Short mmCIF file of C-alpha atoms and ligand atoms in Angstrom, two decimals:
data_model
loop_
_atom_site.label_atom_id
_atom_site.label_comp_id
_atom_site.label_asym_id
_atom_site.label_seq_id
_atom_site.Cartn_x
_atom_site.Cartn_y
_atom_site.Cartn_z
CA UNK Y 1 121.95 139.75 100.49
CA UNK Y 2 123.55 137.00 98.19
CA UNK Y 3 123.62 133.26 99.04
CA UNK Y 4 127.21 133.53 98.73
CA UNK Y 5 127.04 132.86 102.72
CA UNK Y 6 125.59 129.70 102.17
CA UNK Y 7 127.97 128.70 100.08
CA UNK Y 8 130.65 130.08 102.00
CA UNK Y 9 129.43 128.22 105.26
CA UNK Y 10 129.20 124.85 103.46
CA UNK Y 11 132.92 125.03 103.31
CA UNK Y 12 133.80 125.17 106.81
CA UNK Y 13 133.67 121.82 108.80
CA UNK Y 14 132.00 123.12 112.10
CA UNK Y 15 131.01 120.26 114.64
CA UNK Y 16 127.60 119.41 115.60
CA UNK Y 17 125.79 121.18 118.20
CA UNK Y 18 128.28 124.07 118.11
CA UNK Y 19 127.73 127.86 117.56
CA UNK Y 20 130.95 129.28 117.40
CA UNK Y 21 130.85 132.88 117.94
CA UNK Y 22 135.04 132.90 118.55
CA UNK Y 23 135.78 133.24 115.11
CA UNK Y 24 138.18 136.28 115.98
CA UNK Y 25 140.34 134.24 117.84
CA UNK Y 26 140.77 131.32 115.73
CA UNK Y 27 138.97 130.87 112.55
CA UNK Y 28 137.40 127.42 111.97
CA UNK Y 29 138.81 124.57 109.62
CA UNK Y 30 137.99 125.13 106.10
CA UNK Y 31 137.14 121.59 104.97
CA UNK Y 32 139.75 121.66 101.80
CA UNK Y 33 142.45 122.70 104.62
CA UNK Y 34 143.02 118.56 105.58
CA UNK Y 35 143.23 117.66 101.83
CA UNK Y 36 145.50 120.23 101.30
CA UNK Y 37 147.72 119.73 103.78
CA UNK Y 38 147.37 116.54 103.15
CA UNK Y 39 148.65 116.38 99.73
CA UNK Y 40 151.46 118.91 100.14
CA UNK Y 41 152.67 116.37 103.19
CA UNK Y 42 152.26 113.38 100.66
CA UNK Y 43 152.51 114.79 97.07
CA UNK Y 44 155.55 117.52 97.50
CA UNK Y 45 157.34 117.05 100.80
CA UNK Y 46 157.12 112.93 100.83
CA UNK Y 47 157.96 112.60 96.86
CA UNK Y 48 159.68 116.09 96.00
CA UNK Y 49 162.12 116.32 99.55
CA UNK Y 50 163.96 118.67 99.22
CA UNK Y 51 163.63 119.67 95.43
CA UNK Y 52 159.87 120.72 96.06
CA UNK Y 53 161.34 123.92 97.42
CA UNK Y 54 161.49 124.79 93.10
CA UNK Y 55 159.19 122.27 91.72
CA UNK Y 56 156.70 123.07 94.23
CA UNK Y 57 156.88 127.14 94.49
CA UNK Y 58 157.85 126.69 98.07
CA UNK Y 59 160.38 129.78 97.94
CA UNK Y 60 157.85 131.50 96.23
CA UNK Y 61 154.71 130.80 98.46
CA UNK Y 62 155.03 133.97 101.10
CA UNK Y 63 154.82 136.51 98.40
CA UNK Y 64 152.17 134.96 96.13
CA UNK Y 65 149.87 134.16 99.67
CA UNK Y 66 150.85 137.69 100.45
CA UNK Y 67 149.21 138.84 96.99
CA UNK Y 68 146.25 136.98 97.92
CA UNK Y 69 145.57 138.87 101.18
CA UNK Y 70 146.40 142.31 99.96
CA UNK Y 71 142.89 142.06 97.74
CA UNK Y 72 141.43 141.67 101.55
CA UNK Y 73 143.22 145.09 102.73
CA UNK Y 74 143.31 147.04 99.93
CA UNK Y 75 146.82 146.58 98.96
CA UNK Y 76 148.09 146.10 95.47
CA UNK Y 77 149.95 142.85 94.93
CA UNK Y 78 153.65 142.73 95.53
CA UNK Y 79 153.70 145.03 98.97
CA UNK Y 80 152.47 141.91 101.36
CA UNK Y 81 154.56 139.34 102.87
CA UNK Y 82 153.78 136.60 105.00
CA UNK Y 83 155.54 134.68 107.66
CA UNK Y 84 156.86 134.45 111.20
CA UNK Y 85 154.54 135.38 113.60
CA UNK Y 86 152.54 138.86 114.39
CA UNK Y 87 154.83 139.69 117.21
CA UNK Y 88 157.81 139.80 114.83
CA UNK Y 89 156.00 141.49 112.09
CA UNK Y 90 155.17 144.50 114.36
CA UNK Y 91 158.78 144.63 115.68
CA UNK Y 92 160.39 144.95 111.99
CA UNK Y 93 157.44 147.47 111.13
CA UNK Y 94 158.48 149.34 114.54
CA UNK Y 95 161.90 149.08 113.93
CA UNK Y 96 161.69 150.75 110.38
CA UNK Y 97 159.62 153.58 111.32
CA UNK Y 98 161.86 154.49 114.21
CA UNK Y 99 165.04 154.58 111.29
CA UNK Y 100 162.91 156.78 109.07
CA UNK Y 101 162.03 159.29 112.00
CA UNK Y 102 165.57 159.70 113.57
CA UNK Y 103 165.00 162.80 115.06
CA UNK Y 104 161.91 161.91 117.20
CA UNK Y 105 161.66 159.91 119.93
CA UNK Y 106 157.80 158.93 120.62
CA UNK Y 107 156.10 155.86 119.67
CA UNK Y 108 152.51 156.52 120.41
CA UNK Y 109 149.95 153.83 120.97
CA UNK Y 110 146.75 153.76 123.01
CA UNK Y 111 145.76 151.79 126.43
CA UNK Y 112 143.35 149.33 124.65
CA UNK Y 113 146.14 147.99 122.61
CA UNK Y 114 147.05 144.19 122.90
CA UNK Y 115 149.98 143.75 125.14
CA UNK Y 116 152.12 141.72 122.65
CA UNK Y 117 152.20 145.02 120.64
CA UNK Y 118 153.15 147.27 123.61
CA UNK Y 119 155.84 144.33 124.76
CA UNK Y 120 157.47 144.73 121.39
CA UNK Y 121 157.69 148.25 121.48
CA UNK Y 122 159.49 148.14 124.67
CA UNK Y 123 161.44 145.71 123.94
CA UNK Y 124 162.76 147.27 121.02
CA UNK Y 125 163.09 150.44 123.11
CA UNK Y 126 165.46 148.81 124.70
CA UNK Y 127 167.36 147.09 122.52
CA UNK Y 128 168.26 150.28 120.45
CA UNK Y 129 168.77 152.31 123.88
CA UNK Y 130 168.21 155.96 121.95
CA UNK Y 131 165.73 156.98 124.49
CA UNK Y 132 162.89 156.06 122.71
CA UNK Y 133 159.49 156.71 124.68
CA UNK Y 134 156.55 154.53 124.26
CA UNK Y 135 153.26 156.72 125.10
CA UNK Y 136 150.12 155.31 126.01
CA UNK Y 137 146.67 157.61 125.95
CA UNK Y 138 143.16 156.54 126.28
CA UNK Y 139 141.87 155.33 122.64
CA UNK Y 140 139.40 158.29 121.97
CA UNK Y 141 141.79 160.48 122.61
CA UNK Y 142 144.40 159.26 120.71
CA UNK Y 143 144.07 162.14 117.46
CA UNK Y 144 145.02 165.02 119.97
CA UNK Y 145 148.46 163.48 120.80
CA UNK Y 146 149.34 163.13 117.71
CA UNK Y 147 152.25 165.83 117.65
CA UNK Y 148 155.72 166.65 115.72
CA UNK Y 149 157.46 165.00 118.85
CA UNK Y 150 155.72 161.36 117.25
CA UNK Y 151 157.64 158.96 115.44
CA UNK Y 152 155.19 156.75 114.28
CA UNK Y 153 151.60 155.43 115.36
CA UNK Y 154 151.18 151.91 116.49
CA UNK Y 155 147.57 151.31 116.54
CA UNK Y 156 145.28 147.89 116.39
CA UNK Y 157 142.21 149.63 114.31
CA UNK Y 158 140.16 147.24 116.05
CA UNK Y 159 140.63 146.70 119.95
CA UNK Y 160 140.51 143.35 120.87
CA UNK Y 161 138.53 143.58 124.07
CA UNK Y 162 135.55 146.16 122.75
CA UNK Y 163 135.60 145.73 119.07
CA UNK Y 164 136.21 149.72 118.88
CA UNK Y 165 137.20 150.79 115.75
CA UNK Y 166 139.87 153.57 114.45
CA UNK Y 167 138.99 155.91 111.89
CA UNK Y 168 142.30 154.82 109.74
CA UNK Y 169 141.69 157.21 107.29
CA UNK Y 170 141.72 160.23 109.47
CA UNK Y 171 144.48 159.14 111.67
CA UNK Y 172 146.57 158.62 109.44
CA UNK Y 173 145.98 161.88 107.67
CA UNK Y 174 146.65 163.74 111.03
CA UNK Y 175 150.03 161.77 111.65
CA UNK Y 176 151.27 162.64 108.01
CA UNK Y 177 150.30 166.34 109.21
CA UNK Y 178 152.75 166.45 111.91
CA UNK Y 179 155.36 164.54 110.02
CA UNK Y 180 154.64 161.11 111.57
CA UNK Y 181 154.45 157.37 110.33
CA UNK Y 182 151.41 154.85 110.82
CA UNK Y 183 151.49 151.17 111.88
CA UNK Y 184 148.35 149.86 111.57
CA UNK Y 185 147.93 146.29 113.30
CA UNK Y 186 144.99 144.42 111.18
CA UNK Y 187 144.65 141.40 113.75
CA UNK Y 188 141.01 142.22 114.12
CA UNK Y 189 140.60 143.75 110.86
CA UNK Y 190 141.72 141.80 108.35
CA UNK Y 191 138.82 139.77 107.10
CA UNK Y 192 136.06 141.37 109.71
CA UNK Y 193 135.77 144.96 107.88
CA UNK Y 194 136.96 146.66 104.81
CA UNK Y 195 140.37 147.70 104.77
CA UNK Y 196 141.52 150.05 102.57
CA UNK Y 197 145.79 150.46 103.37
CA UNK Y 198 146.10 152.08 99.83
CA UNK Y 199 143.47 154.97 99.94
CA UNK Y 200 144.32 155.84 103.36
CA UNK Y 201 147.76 155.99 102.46
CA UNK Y 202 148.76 153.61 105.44
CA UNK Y 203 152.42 153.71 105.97
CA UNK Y 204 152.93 149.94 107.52
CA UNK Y 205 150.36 147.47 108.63
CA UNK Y 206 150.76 143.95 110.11
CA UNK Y 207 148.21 141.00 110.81
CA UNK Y 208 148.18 137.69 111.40
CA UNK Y 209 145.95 135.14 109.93
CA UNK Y 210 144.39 132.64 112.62
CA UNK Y 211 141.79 134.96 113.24
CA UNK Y 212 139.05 136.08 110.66
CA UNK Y 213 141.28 134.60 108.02
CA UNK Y 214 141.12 131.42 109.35
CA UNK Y 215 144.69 130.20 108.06
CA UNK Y 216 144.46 127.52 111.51
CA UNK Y 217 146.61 127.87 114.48
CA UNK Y 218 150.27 129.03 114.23
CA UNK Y 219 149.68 130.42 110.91
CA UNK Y 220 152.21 133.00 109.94
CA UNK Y 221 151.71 136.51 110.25
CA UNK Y 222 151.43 139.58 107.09
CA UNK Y 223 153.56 142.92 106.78
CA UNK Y 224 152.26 145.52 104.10
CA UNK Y 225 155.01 148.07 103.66
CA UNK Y 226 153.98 151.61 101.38
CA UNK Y 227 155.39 151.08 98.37
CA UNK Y 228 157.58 154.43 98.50
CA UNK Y 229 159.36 153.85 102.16
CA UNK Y 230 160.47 150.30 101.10
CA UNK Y 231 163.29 150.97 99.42
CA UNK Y 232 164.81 152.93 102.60
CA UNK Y 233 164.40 150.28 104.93
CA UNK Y 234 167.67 148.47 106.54
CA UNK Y 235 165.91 145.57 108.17
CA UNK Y 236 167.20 144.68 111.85
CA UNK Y 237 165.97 141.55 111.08
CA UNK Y 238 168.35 140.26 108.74
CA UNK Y 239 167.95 136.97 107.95
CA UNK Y 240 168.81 134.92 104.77
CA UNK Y 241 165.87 134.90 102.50
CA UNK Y 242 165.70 138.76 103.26
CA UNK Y 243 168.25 138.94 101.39
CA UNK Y 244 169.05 140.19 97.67
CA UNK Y 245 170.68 137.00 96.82
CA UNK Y 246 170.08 133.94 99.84
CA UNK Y 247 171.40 131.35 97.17
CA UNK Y 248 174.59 133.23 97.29
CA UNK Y 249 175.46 132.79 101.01
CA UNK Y 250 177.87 136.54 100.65
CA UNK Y 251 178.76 137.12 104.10
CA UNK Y 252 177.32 140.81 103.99
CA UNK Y 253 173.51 141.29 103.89
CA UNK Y 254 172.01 143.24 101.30
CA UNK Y 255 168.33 144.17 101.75
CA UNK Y 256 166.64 142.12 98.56
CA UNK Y 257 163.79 143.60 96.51
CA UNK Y 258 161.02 145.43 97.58
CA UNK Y 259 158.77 143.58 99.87
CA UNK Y 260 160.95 140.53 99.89
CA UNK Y 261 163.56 142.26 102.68
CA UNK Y 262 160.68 142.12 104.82
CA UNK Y 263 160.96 137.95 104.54
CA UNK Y 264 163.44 136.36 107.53
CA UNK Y 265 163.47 132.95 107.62
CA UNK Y 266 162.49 129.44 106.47
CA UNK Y 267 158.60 129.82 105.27
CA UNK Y 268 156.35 127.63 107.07
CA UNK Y 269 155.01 125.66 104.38
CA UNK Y 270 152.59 123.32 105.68
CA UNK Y 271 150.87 126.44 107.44
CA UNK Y 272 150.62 128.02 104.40
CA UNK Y 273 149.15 125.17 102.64
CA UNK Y 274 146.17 125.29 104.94
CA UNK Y 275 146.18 128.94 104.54
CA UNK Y 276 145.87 128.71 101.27
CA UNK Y 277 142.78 126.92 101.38
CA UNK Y 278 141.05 129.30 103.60
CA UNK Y 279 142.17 131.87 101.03
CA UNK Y 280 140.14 129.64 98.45
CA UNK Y 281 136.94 130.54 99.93
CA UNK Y 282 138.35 134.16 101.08
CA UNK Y 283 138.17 134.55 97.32
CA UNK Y 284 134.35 134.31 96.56
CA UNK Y 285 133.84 137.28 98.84
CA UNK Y 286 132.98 140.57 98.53
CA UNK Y 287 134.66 143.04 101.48
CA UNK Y 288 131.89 145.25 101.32
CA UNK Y 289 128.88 142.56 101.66
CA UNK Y 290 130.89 140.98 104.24
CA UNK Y 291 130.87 143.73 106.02
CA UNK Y 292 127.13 144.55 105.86
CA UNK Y 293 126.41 141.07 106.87
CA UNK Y 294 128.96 140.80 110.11
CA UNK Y 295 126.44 144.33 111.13
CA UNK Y 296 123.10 142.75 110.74
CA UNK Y 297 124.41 139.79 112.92
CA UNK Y 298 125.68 142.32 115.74
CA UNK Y 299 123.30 144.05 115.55
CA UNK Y 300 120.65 141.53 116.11
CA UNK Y 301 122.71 139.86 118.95
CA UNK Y 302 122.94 142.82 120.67
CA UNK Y 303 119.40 143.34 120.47
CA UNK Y 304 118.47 140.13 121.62
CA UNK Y 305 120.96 140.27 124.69
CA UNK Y 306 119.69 143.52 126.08
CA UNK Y 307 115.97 142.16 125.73
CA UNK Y 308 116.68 138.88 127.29
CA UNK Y 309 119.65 139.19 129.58
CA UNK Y 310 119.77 142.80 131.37
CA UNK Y 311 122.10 142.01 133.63
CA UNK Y 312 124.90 141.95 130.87
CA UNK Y 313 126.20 145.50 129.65
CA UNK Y 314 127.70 146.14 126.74
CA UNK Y 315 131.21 147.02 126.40
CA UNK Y 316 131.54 148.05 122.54
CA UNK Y 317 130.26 150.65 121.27
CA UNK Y 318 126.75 150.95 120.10
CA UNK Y 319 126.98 152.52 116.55
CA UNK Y 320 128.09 149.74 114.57
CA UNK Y 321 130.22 151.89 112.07
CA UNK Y 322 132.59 152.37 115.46
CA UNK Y 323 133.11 148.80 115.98
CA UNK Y 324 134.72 145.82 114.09
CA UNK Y 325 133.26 142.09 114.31
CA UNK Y 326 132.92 141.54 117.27
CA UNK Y 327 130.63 142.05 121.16
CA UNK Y 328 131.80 142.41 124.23
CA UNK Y 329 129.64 142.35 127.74
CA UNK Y 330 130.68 143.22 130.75
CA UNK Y 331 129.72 140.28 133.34
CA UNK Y 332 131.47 140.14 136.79
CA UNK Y 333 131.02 136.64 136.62
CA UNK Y 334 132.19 136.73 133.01
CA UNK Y 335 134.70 133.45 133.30
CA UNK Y 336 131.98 131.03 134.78
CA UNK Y 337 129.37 132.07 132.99
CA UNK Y 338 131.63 131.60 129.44
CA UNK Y 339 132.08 128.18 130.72
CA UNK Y 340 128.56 127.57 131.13
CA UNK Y 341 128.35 129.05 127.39
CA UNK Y 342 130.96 126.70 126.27
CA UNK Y 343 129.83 123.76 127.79
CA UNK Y 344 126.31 124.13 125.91
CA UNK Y 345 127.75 124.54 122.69
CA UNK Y 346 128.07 128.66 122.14
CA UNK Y 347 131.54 129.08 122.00
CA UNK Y 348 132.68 132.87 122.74
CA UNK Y 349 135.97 133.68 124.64
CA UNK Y 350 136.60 135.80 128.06
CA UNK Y 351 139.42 138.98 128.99
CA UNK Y 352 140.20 139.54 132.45
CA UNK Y 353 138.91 141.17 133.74
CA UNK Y 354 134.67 141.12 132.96
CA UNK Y 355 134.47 140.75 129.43
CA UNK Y 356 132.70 138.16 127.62
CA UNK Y 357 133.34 138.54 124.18
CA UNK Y 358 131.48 136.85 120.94
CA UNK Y 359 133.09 137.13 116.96
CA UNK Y 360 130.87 137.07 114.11
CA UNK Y 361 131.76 135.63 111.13
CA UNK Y 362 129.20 135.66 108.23
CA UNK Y 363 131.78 133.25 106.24
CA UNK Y 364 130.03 130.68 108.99
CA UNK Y 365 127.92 131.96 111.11
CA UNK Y 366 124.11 133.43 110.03
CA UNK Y 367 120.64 134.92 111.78
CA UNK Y 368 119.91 131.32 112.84
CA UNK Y 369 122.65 130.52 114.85
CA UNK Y 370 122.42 133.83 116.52
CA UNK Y 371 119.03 133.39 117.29
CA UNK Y 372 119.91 129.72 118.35
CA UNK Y 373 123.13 131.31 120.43
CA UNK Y 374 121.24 133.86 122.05
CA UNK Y 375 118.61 131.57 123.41
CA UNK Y 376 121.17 129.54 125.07
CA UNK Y 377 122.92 132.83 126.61
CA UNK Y 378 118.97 133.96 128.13
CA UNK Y 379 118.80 130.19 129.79
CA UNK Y 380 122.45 130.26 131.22
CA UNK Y 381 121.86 133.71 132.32
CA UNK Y 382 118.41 133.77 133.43
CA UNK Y 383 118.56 130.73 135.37
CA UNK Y 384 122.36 131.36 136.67
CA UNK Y 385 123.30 128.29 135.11
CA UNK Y 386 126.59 129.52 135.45
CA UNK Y 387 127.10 129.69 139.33
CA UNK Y 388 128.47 126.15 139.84
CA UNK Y 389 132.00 125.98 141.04
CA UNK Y 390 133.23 123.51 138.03
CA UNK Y 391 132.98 126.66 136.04
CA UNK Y 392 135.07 129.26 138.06
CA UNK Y 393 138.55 127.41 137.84
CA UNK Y 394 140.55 129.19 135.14
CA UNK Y 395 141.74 127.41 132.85
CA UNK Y 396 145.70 128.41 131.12
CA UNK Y 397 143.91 130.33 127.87
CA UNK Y 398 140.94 131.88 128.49
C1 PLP T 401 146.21 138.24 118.24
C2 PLP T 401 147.08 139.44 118.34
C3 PLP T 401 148.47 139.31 118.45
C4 PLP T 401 149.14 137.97 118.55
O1 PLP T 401 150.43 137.98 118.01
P1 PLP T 401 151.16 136.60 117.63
O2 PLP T 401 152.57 136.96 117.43
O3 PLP T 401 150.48 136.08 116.38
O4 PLP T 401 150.94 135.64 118.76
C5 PLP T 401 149.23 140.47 118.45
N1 PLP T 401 148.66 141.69 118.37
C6 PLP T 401 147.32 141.84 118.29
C7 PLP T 401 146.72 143.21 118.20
C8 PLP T 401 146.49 140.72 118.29
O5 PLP T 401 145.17 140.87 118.26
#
């Protein structure tokens, strides 16, 4: 293995006494982030105002951070976007599929996706009102329902709870069979595993890049669209700078080039300053030893768990090639004893309604702290550290 994790870690400003194993829920601060944002606050908007949207490649800075990621996905440049929020990104990739399949009716997804996801999907069921049908199956059998009734696939290759991950190449090989589209949500992907949209022939995928990417909170979401559907999409959302010409304020929308209809609105700037710093170290790494790394720390945390805490079960699935970056346990006192966690410095996250689940991040995180983080977890779980009241009251995010 490289030092390049070294290097990589030295770049993150994590605070004392911490082992943050949460990583896939929000990424830590990259220490160039401040400075950044920093100087586009001071440098462009204070001097530039309103002329830094030119001088300062503001207009410019969804595609060219959308170039950046595609590297991380397998994309090629020019077919990744960035803004809004994840939510909206899956509702314009929805809403295309749907007008490419007219004739079919089924959106299929499977129980272990994230809610947002499913909420879109029936909210936009119901905005159209063409009796679109949103079906849910259980995730391993998701391959034998994919029929010539589907639409399209809306799938999160990794689930958030269990870290389980989709074959993408094979599903989407069996929905092209039967004539349907893919949507590929990369929330737990993007930056945790190799991605490869491209080679799998991946019809849309969306992300956002908080997590793994560590872009900070609120930072705007990603839409890859296949190069060859592009061109046929009417998008529902139609705002301004989707729009061929924005600077010409025509009362008509025209879809503009390519990727760029996929844009809506006003691009958050400031987040994507920070995110562009993230990107900075995002660019000294290698997918593939990335990915070898995030196993051997898994792996050994799992193996240390089920030698020093057997009361914990684990909810993902053993083989690591069928799981993303992260572990989940099962713990029916999952909440307090996360708390306990917390409040000793391993920082992991908990989903109703038993899991306890840890990230891991080899941008940050190495075999020390999860020998260091594991130690804690046998104390707090040998000694029920975690059965104090203080630690049961749920807090608004878990
Ligand atoms: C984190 C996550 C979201 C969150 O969507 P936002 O619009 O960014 O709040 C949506 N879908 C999945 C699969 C996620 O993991």
């Amino acid at each position: 293995m490289s030092d390049i994790f070294q290097k990589t870690k030295s770049l993150f400003d994590l605070p004392d006494g911490i082992l943050y194993l949460d990583g896939n829920s929000l990424g830590p601060l990259p220490i160039a982030a401040a400075a950044r944002v920093e100087a586009v606050m001071k440098a462009e908007w204070g001097q530039m105002l309103i002329t830094g949207w030119n001088k300062a490649g503001w207009m410019a800075q969804p595609n060219a951070v959308g170039d950046r990621l595609a590297r991380l996905i397998g994309a090629q440049s020019g077919h990744v976007v960035v803004g809004d929020t994840l939510s909206i990104k899956v509702y314009q990739a929805l809403d295309a599929a749907l007008q490419l399949r007219p004739d079919r009716k089924v959106i299929l997804s499977d129980s272990g996706n994230f809610p947002s996801d499913l909420y879109i999907a029936q909210g936009l069921i119901q905005a159209l009102n063409q009796g679109h049908e949103l079906r849910l199956v259980a995730p391993e059998d998701l391959h034998n329902h994919i029929t010539e009734e589907v639409a399209v696939t809306l799938i999160t290759q990794v689930d958030y709870r269990t870290g389980r991950l989709h074959d993408m190449c094979s599903i989407t090989e069996t929905a092209h069979q039967n004539g349907a589209l893919c949507i590929w949500d990369l929330a737990h992907s993007a930056g945790a595993i190799e991605v490869e949209l491209a080679k799998a022939k991946a019809d849309f995928a969306v992300g956002c890049t908080y997590k793994y990417l560590n872009g900070g909170p609120g930072s705007p979401g990603f839409i890859y669209v296949a190069p060859h559907l592009i061109d046929n999409i009417e998008p529902t959302l139609s705002g301004w700078l989707g729009h061929a010409a924005p600077f010409a304020f025509a009362q008509g929308y025209e879809p503009g080039n390519g990727i760029d209809r996929m844009r809506v609105g006003t691009p958050p700037v400031l987040a994507l300053a920070s995110l562009e710093a993230a990107l900075d170290v995002w660019d000294m790494v290698d997918m593939a030893e990335l990915r070898a790394q995030s196993i051997a720390l898994s792996q050994l945390f799992i193996a240390e768990i089920e030698n020093k805490c057997p009361m914990l079960k684990l909810g993902s699935p053993r083989d690591p090639n069928k799981r993303g970056s992260q572990v989940a346990f099962h713990f029916q006192e999952g909440y307090a004893a996360m708390q306990a966690l917390i409040e000793r410095g391993v920082i992991g996250d908990f989903r109703a309604p038993d899991t306890m689940r840890f990230g891991f991040t080899p941008l940050y995180i190495d075999q020390q702290d999860v020998r260091a983080a594991t130690d804690i977890i046998a104390d707090v779980m040998q000694n029920r550290l975690w059965d104090a009241d203080a630690y049961k009251i749920r807090a608004a995010v878990t």
